Each structure stands twice: as C-alpha cells, then as structure tokens.
Short mmCIF file of C-alpha atoms and ligand atoms in Angstrom, two decimals:
data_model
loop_
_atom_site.label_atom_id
_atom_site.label_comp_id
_atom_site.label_asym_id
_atom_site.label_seq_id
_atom_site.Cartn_x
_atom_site.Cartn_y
_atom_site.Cartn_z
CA UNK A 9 6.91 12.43 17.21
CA UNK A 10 8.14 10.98 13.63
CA UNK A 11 7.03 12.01 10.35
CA UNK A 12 7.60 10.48 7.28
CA UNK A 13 7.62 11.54 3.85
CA UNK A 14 4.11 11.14 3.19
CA UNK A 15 3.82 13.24 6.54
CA UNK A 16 2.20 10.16 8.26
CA UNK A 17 2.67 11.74 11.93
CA UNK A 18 2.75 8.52 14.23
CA UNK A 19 3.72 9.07 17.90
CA UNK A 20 6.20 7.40 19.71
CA UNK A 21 4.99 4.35 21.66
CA UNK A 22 3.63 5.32 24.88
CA UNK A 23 3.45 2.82 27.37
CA UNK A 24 2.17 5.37 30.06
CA UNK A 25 -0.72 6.57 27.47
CA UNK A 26 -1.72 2.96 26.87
CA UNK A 27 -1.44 2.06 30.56
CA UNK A 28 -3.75 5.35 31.42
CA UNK A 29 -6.53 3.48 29.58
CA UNK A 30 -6.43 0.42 32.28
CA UNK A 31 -8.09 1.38 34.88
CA UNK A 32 -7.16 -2.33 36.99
CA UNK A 33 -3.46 -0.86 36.54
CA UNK A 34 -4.15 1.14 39.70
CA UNK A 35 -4.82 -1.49 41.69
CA UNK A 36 -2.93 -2.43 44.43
CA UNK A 37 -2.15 -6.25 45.32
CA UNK A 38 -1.01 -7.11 48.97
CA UNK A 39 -0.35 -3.11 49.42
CA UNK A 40 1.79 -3.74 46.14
CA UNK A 41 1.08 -2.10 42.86
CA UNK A 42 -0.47 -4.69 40.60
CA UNK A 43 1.91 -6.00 38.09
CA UNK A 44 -0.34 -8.15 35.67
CA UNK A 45 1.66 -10.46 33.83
CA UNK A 46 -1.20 -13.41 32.96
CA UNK A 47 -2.18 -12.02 29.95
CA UNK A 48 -2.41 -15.15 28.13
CA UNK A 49 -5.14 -16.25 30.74
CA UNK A 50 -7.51 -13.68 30.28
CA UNK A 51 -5.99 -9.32 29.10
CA UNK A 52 -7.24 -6.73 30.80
CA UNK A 53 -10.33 -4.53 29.45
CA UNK A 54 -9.48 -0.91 28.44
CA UNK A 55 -11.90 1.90 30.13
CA UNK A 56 -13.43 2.80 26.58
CA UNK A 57 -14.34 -1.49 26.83
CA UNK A 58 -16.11 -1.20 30.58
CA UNK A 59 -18.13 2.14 29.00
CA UNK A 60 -19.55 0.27 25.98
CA UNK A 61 -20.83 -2.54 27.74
CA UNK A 62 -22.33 -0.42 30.81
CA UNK A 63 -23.61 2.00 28.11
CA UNK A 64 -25.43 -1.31 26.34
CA UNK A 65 -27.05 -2.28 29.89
CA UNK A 66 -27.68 1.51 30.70
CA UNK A 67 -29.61 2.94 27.49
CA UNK A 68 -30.16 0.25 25.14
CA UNK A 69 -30.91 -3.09 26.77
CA UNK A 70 -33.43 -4.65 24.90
CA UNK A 71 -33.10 -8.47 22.97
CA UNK A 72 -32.14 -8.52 19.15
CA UNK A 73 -33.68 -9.40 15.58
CA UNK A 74 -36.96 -9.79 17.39
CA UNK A 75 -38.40 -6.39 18.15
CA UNK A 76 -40.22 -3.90 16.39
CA UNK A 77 -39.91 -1.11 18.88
CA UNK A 78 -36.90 1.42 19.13
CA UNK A 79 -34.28 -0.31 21.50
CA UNK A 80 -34.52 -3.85 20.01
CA UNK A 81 -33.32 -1.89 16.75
CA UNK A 82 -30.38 -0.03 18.00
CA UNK A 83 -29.84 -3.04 20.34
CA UNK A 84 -29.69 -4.90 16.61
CA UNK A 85 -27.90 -2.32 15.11
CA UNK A 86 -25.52 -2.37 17.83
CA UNK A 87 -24.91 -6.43 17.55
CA UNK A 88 -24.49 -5.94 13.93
CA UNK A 89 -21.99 -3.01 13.77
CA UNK A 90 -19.76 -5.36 16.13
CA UNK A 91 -19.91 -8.53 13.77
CA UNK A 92 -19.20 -5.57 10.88
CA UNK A 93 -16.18 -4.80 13.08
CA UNK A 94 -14.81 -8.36 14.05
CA UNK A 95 -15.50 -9.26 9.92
CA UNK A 96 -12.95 -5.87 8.94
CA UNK A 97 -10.29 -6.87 11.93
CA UNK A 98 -9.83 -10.45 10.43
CA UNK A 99 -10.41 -9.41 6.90
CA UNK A 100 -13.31 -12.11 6.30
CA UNK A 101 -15.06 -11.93 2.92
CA UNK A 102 -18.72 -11.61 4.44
CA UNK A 103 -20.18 -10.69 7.66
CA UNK A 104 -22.17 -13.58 7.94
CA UNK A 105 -19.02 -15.82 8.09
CA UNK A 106 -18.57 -14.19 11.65
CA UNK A 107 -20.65 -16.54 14.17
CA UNK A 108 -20.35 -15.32 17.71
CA UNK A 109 -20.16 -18.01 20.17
CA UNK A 110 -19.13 -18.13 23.91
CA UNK A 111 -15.45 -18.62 23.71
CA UNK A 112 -12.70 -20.10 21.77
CA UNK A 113 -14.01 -23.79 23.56
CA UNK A 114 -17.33 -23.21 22.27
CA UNK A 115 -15.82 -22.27 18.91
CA UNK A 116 -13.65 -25.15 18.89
CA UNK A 117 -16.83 -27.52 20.09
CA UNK A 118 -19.44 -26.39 17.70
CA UNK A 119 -16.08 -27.18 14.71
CA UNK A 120 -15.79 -30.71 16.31
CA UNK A 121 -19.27 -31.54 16.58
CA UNK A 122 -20.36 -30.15 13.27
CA UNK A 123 -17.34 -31.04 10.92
CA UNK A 124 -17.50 -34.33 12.32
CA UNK A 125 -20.73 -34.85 11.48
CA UNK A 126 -20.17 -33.36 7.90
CA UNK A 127 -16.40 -34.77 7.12
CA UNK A 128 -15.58 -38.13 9.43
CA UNK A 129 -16.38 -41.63 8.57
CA UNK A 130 -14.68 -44.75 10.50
CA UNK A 131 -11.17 -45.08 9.72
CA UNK A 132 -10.91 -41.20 8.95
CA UNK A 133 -7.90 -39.12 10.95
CA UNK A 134 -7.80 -35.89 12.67
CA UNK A 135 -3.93 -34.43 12.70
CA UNK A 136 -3.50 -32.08 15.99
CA UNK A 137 -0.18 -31.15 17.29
CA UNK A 138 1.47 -31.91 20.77
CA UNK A 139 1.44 -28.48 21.86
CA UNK A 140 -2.28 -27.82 21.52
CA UNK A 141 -4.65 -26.59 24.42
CA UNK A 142 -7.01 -29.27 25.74
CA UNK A 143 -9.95 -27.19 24.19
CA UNK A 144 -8.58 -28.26 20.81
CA UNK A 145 -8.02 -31.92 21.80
CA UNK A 146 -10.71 -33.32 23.85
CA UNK A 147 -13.43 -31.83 21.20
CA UNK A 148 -11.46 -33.94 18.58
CA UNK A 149 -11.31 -37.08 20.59
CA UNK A 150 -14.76 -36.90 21.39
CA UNK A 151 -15.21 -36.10 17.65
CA UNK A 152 -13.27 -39.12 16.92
CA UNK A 153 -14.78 -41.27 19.20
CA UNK A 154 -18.18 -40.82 17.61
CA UNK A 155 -17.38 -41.44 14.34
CA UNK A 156 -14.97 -44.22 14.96
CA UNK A 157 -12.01 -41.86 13.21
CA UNK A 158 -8.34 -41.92 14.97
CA UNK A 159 -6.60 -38.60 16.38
CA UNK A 160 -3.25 -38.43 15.65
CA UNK A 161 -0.86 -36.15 16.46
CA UNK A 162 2.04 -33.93 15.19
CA UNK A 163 5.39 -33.60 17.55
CA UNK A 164 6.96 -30.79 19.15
CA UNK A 165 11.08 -30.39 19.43
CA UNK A 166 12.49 -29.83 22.30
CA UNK A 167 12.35 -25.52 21.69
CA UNK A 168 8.72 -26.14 21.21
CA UNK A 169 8.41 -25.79 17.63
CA UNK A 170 6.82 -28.85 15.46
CA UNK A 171 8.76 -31.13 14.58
CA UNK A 172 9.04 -31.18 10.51
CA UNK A 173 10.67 -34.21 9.02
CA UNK A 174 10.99 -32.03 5.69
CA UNK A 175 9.74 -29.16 3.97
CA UNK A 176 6.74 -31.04 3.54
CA UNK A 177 5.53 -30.72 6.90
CA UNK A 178 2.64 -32.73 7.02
CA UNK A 179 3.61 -35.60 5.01
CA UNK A 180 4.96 -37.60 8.17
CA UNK A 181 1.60 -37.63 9.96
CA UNK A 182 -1.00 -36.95 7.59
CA UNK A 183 -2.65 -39.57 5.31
CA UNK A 184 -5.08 -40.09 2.33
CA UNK A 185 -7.20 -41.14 5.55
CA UNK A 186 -6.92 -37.07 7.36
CA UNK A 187 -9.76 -35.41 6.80
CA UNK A 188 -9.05 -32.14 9.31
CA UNK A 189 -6.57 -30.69 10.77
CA UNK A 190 -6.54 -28.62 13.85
CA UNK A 191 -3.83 -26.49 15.12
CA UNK A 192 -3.22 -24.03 17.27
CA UNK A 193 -2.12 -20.07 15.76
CA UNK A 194 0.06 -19.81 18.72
CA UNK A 195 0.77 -21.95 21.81
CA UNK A 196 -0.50 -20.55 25.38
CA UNK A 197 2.43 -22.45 27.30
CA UNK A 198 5.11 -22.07 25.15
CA UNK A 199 4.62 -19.37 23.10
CA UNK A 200 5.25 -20.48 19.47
CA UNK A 201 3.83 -18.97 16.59
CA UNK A 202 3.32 -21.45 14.25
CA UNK A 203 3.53 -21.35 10.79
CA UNK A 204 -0.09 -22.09 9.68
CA UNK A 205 -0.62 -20.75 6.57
CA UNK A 206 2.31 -23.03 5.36
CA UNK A 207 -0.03 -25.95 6.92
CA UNK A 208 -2.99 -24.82 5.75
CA UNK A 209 -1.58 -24.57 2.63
CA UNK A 210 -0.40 -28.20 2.15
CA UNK A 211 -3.57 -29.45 4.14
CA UNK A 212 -5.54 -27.42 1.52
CA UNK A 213 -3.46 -29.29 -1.51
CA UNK A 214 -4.22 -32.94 0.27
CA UNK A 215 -8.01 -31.93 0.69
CA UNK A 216 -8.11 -31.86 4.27
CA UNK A 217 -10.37 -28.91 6.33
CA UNK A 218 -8.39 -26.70 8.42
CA UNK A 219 -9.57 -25.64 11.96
CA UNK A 220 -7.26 -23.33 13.88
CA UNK A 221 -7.11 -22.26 17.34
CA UNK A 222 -6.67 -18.57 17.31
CA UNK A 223 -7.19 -17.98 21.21
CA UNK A 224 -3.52 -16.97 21.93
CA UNK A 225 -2.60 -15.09 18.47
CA UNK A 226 -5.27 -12.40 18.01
CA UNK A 227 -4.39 -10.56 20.30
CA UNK A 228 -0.51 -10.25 19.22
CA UNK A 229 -0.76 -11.18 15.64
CA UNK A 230 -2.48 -9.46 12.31
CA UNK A 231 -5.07 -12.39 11.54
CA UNK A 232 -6.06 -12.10 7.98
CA UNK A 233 -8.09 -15.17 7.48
CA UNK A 234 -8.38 -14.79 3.56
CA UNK A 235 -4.60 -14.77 3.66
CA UNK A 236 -4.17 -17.58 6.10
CA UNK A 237 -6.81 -19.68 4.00
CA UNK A 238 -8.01 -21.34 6.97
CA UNK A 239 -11.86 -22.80 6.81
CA UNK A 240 -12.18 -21.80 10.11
CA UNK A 241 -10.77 -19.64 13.19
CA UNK A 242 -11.15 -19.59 16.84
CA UNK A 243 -10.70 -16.99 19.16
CA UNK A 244 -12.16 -15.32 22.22
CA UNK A 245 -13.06 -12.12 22.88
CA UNK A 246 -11.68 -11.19 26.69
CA UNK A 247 -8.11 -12.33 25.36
CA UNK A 248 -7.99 -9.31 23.01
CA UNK A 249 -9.37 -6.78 25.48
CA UNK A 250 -13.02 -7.77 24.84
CA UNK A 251 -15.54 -9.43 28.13
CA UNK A 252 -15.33 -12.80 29.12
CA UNK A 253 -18.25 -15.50 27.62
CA UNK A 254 -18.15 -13.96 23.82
CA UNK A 255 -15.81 -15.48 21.32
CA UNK A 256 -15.85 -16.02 17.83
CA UNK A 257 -15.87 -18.88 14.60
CA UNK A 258 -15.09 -17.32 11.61
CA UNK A 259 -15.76 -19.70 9.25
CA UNK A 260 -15.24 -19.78 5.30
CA UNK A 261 -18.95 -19.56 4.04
CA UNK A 262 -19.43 -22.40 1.53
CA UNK A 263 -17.78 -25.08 4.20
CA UNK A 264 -20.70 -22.96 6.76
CA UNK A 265 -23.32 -23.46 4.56
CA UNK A 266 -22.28 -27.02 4.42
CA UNK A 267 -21.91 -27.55 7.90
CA UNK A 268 -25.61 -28.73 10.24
CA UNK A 269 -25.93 -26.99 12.84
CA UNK A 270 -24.71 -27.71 16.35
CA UNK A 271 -26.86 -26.44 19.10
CA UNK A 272 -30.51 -25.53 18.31
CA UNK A 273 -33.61 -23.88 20.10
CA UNK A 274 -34.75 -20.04 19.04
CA UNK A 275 -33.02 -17.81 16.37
CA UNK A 276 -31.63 -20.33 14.75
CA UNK A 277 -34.68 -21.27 12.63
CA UNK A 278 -36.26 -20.73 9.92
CA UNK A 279 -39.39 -22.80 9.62
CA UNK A 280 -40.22 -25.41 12.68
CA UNK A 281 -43.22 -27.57 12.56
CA UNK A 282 -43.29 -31.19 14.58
CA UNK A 283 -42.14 -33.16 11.39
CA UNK A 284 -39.66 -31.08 10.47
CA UNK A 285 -37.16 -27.97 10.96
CA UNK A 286 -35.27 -25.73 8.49
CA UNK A 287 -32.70 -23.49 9.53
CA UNK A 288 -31.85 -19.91 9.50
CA UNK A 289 -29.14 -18.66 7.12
CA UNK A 290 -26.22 -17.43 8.12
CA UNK A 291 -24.89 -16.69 10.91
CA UNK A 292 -28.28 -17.30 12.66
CA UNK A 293 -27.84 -21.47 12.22
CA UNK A 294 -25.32 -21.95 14.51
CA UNK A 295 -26.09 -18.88 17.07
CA UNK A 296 -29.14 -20.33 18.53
CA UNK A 297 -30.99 -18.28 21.86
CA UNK A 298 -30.62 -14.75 22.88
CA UNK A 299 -26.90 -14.23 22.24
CA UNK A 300 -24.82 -12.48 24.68
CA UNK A 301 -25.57 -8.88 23.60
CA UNK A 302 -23.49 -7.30 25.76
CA UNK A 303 -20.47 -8.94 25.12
CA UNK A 304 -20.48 -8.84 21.53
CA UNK A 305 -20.82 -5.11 21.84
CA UNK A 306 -18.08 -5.07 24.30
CA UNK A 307 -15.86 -7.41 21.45
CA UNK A 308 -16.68 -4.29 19.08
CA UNK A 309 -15.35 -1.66 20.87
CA UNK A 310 -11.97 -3.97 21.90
CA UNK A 311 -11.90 -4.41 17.98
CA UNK A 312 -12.13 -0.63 17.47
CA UNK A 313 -9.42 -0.17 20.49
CA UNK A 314 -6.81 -2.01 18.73
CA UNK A 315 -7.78 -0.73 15.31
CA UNK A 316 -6.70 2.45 17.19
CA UNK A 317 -3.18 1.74 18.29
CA UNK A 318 -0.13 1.02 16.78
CA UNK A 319 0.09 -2.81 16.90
CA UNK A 320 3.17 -3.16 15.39
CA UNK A 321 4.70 -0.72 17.99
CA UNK A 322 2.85 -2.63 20.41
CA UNK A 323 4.26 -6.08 19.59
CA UNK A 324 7.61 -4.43 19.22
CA UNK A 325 7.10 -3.52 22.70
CA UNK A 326 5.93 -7.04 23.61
CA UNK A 327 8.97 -8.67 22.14
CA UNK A 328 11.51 -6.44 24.17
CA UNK A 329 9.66 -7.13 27.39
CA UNK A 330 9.94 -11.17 25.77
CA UNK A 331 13.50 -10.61 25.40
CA UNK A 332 14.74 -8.49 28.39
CA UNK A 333 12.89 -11.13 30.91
CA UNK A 334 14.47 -14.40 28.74
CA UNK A 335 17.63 -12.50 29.31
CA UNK A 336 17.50 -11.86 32.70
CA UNK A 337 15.81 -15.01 33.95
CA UNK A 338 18.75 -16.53 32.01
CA UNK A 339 21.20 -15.60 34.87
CA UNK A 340 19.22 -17.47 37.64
CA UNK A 341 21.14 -20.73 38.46
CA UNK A 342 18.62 -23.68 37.79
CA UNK A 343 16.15 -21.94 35.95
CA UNK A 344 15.08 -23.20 32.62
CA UNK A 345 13.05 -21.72 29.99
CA UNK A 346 10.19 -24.42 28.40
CA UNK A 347 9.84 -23.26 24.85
CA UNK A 348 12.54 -21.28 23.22
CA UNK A 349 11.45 -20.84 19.48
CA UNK A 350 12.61 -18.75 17.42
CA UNK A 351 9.10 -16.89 16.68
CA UNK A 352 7.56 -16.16 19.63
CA UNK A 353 4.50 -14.02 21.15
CA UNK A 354 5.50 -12.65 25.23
CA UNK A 355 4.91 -15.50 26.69
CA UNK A 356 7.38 -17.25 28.85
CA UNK A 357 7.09 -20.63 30.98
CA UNK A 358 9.67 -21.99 32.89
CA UNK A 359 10.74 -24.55 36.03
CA UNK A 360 13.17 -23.98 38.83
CA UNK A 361 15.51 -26.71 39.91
CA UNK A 362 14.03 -27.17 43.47
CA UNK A 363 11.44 -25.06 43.43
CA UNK A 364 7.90 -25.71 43.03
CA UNK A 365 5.76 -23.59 40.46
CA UNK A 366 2.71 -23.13 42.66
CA UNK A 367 4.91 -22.05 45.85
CA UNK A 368 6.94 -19.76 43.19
CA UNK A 369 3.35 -18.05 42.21
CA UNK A 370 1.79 -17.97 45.58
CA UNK A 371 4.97 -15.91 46.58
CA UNK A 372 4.98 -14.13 43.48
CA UNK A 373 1.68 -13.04 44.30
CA UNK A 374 2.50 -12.11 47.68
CA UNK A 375 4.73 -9.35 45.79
CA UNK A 376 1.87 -7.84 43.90
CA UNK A 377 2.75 -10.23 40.65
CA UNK A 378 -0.02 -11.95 38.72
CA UNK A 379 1.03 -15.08 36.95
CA UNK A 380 -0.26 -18.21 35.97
CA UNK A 381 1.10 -21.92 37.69
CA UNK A 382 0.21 -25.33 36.44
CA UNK A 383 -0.23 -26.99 33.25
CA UNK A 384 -2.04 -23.81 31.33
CA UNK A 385 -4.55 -27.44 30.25
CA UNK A 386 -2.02 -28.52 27.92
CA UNK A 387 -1.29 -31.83 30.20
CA UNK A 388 -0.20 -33.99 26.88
CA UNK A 389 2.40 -30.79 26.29
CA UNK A 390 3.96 -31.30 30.24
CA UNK A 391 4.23 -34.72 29.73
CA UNK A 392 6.15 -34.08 26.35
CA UNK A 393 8.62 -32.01 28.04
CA UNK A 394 8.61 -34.46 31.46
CA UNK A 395 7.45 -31.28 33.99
CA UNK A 396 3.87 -31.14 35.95
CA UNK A 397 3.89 -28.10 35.12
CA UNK A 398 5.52 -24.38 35.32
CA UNK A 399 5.12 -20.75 35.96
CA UNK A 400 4.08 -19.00 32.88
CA UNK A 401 4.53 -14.79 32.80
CA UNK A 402 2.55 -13.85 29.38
CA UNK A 403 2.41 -9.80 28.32
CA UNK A 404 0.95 -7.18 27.42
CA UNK A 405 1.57 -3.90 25.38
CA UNK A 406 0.80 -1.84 29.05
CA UNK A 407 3.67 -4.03 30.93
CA UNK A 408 6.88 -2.37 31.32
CA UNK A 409 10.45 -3.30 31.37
CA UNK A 410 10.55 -1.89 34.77
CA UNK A 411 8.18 -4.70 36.39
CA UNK A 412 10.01 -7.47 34.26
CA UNK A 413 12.78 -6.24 36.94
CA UNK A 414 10.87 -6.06 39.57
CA UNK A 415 9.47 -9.63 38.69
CA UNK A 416 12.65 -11.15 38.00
CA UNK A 417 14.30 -9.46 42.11
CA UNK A 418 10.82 -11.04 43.21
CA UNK A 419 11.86 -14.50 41.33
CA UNK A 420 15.14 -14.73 42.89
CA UNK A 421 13.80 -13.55 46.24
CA UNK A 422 11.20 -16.11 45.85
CA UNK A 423 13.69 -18.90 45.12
CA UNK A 424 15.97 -17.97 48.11
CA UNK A 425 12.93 -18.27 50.27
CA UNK A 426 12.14 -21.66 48.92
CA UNK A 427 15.44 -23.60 48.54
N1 LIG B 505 -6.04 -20.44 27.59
C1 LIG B 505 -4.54 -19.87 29.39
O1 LIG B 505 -4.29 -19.46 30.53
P1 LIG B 505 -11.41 -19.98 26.37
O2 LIG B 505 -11.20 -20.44 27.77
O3 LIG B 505 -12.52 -20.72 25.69
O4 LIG B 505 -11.50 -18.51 26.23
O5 LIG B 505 -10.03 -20.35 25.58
C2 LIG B 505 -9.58 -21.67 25.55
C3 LIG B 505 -8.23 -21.72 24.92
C4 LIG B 505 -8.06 -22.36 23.71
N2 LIG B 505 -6.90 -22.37 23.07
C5 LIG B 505 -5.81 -21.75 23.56
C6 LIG B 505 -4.53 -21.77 22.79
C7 LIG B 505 -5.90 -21.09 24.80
O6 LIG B 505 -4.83 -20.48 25.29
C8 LIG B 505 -7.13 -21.09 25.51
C9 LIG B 505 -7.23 -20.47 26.86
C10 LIG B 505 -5.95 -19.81 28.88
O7 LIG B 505 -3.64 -20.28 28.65
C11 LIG B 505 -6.91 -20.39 29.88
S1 LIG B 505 -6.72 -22.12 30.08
#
C-alpha cells in the first residue's frame, strides 16, 4: 500500500485481483491455460459485467420509454443511468449528446450518412488517414460517392505515425474544399495514438467537422471529448469490457440537432402522419426501435468497472507488457515489428521472414494463445507497408509479463516448426 500526503491510500497494482474478476481467465485452451492476447478484437467482460446484464434479463426485462407499469420504469431508469454513466466517463456536456448505437461501424455509418447529407456538396473532400479501419473508410467513400465529394487521404511513415509535412499538419492534404475529417483515436494494427486534438484543433480553425474513431482508444486512453473538441466520437462498448452489439456516438449537440436523422421507424418520432414526420429530440432521433436494453446496461456497469480501477496503473501495466514483448520479440532473427511509434497503446503486429501469419496463429493457438492474423480490415494500411497481413498480440490490464514469455518460447517454437 502507498499513502500520500493527503492520505490518498491507493493499492499497489494487482494483476491477480484484476485477473480474479475474469472469469474466461480460467479457461483452458487445447488443455493449455488461456492466454488472451486479442484484446483489440473484442476485451473480455468482467464478472460484475455478465451479473448486470443477466440481472436485466432476470428481474427487469421489460421495453423502455413506453410503459406505464413498474418494470418498463426501472427498465427506463436503468437505460438512462447507463447513458448518465457513458456521458460522466467521456466528460460530454449533456446526456442527450450520448446516442447509443450498435457498434463503432454503426456509429461511424449513421456520421457518414447523416453529415453527408448535412455538410457535402460535389467537389467537397473528406481527409481520412492511411492507417484507418475499413469501418471509417468505406462509410466515407460511400458518403462520397453520393454526393459526388472526393476522399482523400493523409499518409503514414514508415513507424506508423502520420506523416506531417510541418507543424501544420493538415495543410498538405486539406483544402478550402474539406468539409470533414475522420480519423482514427488510435490505430487497431499498429497501435498509434494519434494526436487528435492537435487535428481537431486546426480542422476546427479551417471549419471542417471532425469525426473520430474511438474504437481502439477508450479502452486505454482518458477520452474527454470537451477537451478533445471533437463533434463527434465513436466507440464500442465490448472493447472496453462492455457486450458485443452496443456502441456509442457522442456527438456535440448543436452539430446533433443539425444533423437528419439516419435510420427511422419507432422511438424516433415525434409526430407521424402520411404527409409528414417530425422527429424526436435528442437522443431519441437517431436511436430508432427498441434499443438493445441489455447491452446498454451491460456498457454501464463496464463504465462503472473502470471508473473503479486505477487506469493509469493499468496502462502503466499495459505499456510494460508493450515494452517487455517489443523487447523480446526483438531478438528473434527475421522478425519485424509493423508500427513502432513512439506513443503507443499494447498493441503489437508483426511478420516473420518465412513464416506465414495464419500458420504462426493456428500454432499459436495450439499453445493456448489467442491472437489475431490477417489484415485487422485495414487492407489500404497492408498495402502501405507491402505485407498481406500479420499477427497482431493486443493487451490487456489482466495479461501478465509471464505469458508475454510464454508467448514469445511459443513464437520461436512456432517458427522452428515452420521454417
Ligand atoms: N477492430 C480489430 O480486431 P466494431 O466492429 O463496430 O465494434 O468496431 C469496428 C472498428 C472500428 N475502428 C477501429 C479502429 C477498430 O479497431 C474496429 C474494430 C477489431 O481490430 C475488429 S475488426
């Protein structure tokens, strides 16, 4: 235990307390002992996670904003205190600027569809950057395509970090034609944090709308979307210990109110008669049908989880798993990292001379080890660095530096076998 002057009595990190919460940690894989290292792909759910979302099924199912009787109210109340949560964990102004969705791709779809409604006129631009997932590409393109606008795109070096001509960042690719820009908080294949609020902060000086793809940071990063300035963030919640098919769009709430809606049907409404339809205020205009109750309550509870540890001594944890496995893969002849930044989240992707990435995984595997192979659907990325694609390990605070060992002996073992 430390203790401080203002006798602020913070434990040590624990990695065996935090791992006690998992209950997939006791797993075994191939009569191995799991060792989960795809975190990037989809984390883990902690057991207080699984209990909120059986508990919603179990005592209060019931559908919300529509009932008068009992359970449609704490079902309500329920929803509500989980949008309260999300809005304090990303420090929005206002509740209402918290629209759940299904996913960071929904997020990023219902963006592309209804800025480009609002902003893009033919000959308009959209600025992306080369390292950005295809869920914040191909909504852009299609974006693009319907409002006869151009994509164009910012480059990456070769340690994965974008390529600034000067201090001005974006004066190289943006124009008086770029009316959004949409980047990515931090890259699922290589890593990189970015810097966005520098970005968003020239975008904002240049007019343009800022969109950015939050999917890989908040679970690693303090998001403080006042701070960043961003109009609006994506993110989902199972990759910050939340259920699969629930994400978020925060979204700054004049540019909201602004914005038509995307997808329509019940909830969303406010008046509907054959001639015409007005909509719901916010957030009910873009969260049309029975939303997905359980996983929004399930996204509260992850919120409150994290809001419960020590996330700055879990990212310092993170970053010596990041650098004890960089080290150690290091010494294998042939092995080379893809994206080497100097800011980066635990996520590591590399090739081996020789060696195939989905034979490497499929072995890996074989050994109990859960990673991802392939190009994590950031194809333009691969091509950019000439690979079809690599083995990616990505962390979490319950990894330890004892299974980055036992990863890298089942690398090398792997490699042997292979070569
Ligand atoms: N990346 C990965 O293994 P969804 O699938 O909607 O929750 O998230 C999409 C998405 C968008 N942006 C970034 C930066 C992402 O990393 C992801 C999801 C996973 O890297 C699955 S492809």
């Amino acid at each position: 235990m430390k203790t401080n002057a203002d006798t602020v009595v913070r434990k040590e990190f624990d990695v065996e307390e935090i791992r006690a919460q998992f209950p997939i940690l006791k797993e075994q894989v191939h009569g191995r002992p799991l060792i989960y290292f795809d975190n990037a792909a989809t984390g883990q759910k902690p057991q207080r996670v699984i209990e909120a979302v059986g508990r919603y099924y179990a005592t209060i199912n019931s559908n919300v904003h529509r009932g008068v009787h009992t359970l449609s109210n704490l079902a309500t109340e329920a929803q509500e205190a989980a949008r309260e949560a999300v809005r304090r964990h990303i420090n929005a102004k206002h509740a209402h600027e918290v629209i759940f969705t299904a996913g960071t791709t929904a997020s990023l779809n219902l963006a592309a569809h209804s800025l480009g409604q609002l902003l893009l006129k033919p000959g308009d631009e959209v600025l992306i950057s080369a390292m950005e997932h295809h869920a914040n590409i191909v909504p852009w393109q299609l974006a693009c395509e319907r409002h006869g606008a151009t994509l164009k795109v910012m480059p990456v070096t070769d340690s994965g970090e974008l390529a600034f001509p000067s201090s001005d960042h974006l004066i190289a690719r943006s124009s008086d034609r770029t009316r959004i820009l949409a980047i990515t908080h931090v890259s699922n294949t290589l890593g990189t944090i970015n810097p966005v609020k520098e970005l968003i902060a020239q975008a904002k000086k240049r007019g343009i709308t800022t969109v950015v793809d939050g999917a890989q940071a908040i679970a690693h990063l303090d998001v403080d979307v006042q701070d960043l300035g961003c109009d609006l963030y994506a993110f989902s919640g199972h990759k910050m210990y939340g259920p699969t098919g629930i994400g978020v769009l925060y979204g700054r709430e004049k540019l909201l109110e602004q914005m038509p809606p995307w997808q329509s049907g019940g909830e969303m409404i406010d008046q509907v008669t054959f001639e015409k339809t007005t909509y719901a205020k916010l957030p009910f205009k873009f969260e049309a049908g029975t939303p997905h109750i359980a996983g929004i309550i399930g996204l509260g509870e992850a919120v409150r989880w994290m809001e419960d540890q020590d996330k700055a001594a879990m990212a310092a944890h993170e970053q010596v798993l990041l650098h004890h496995a960089t080290k150690e893969l290091l010494t294998i002849d042939g092995l080379r990292i893809i994206g080497t930044a100097k800011e980066k989240v635990g996520v590591i992707s590399f090739i081996v001379e020789g060696v195939h990435h989905y034979d490497l995984g499929t072995l890996l595997d074989q050994q109990g080890i859960a990673v991802r192979t392939g190009h994590h659907c950031t194809q333009p990325l691969m091509d950019r660095f000439g690979v079809s694609g690599t083995t990616r390990a990505s962390f979490a605070p319950f990894n330890t530096v004892e299974e980055v060992d036992v990863f890298v002996a089942a690398v090398k073992k792997a490699i042997k076998m292979l070569r």
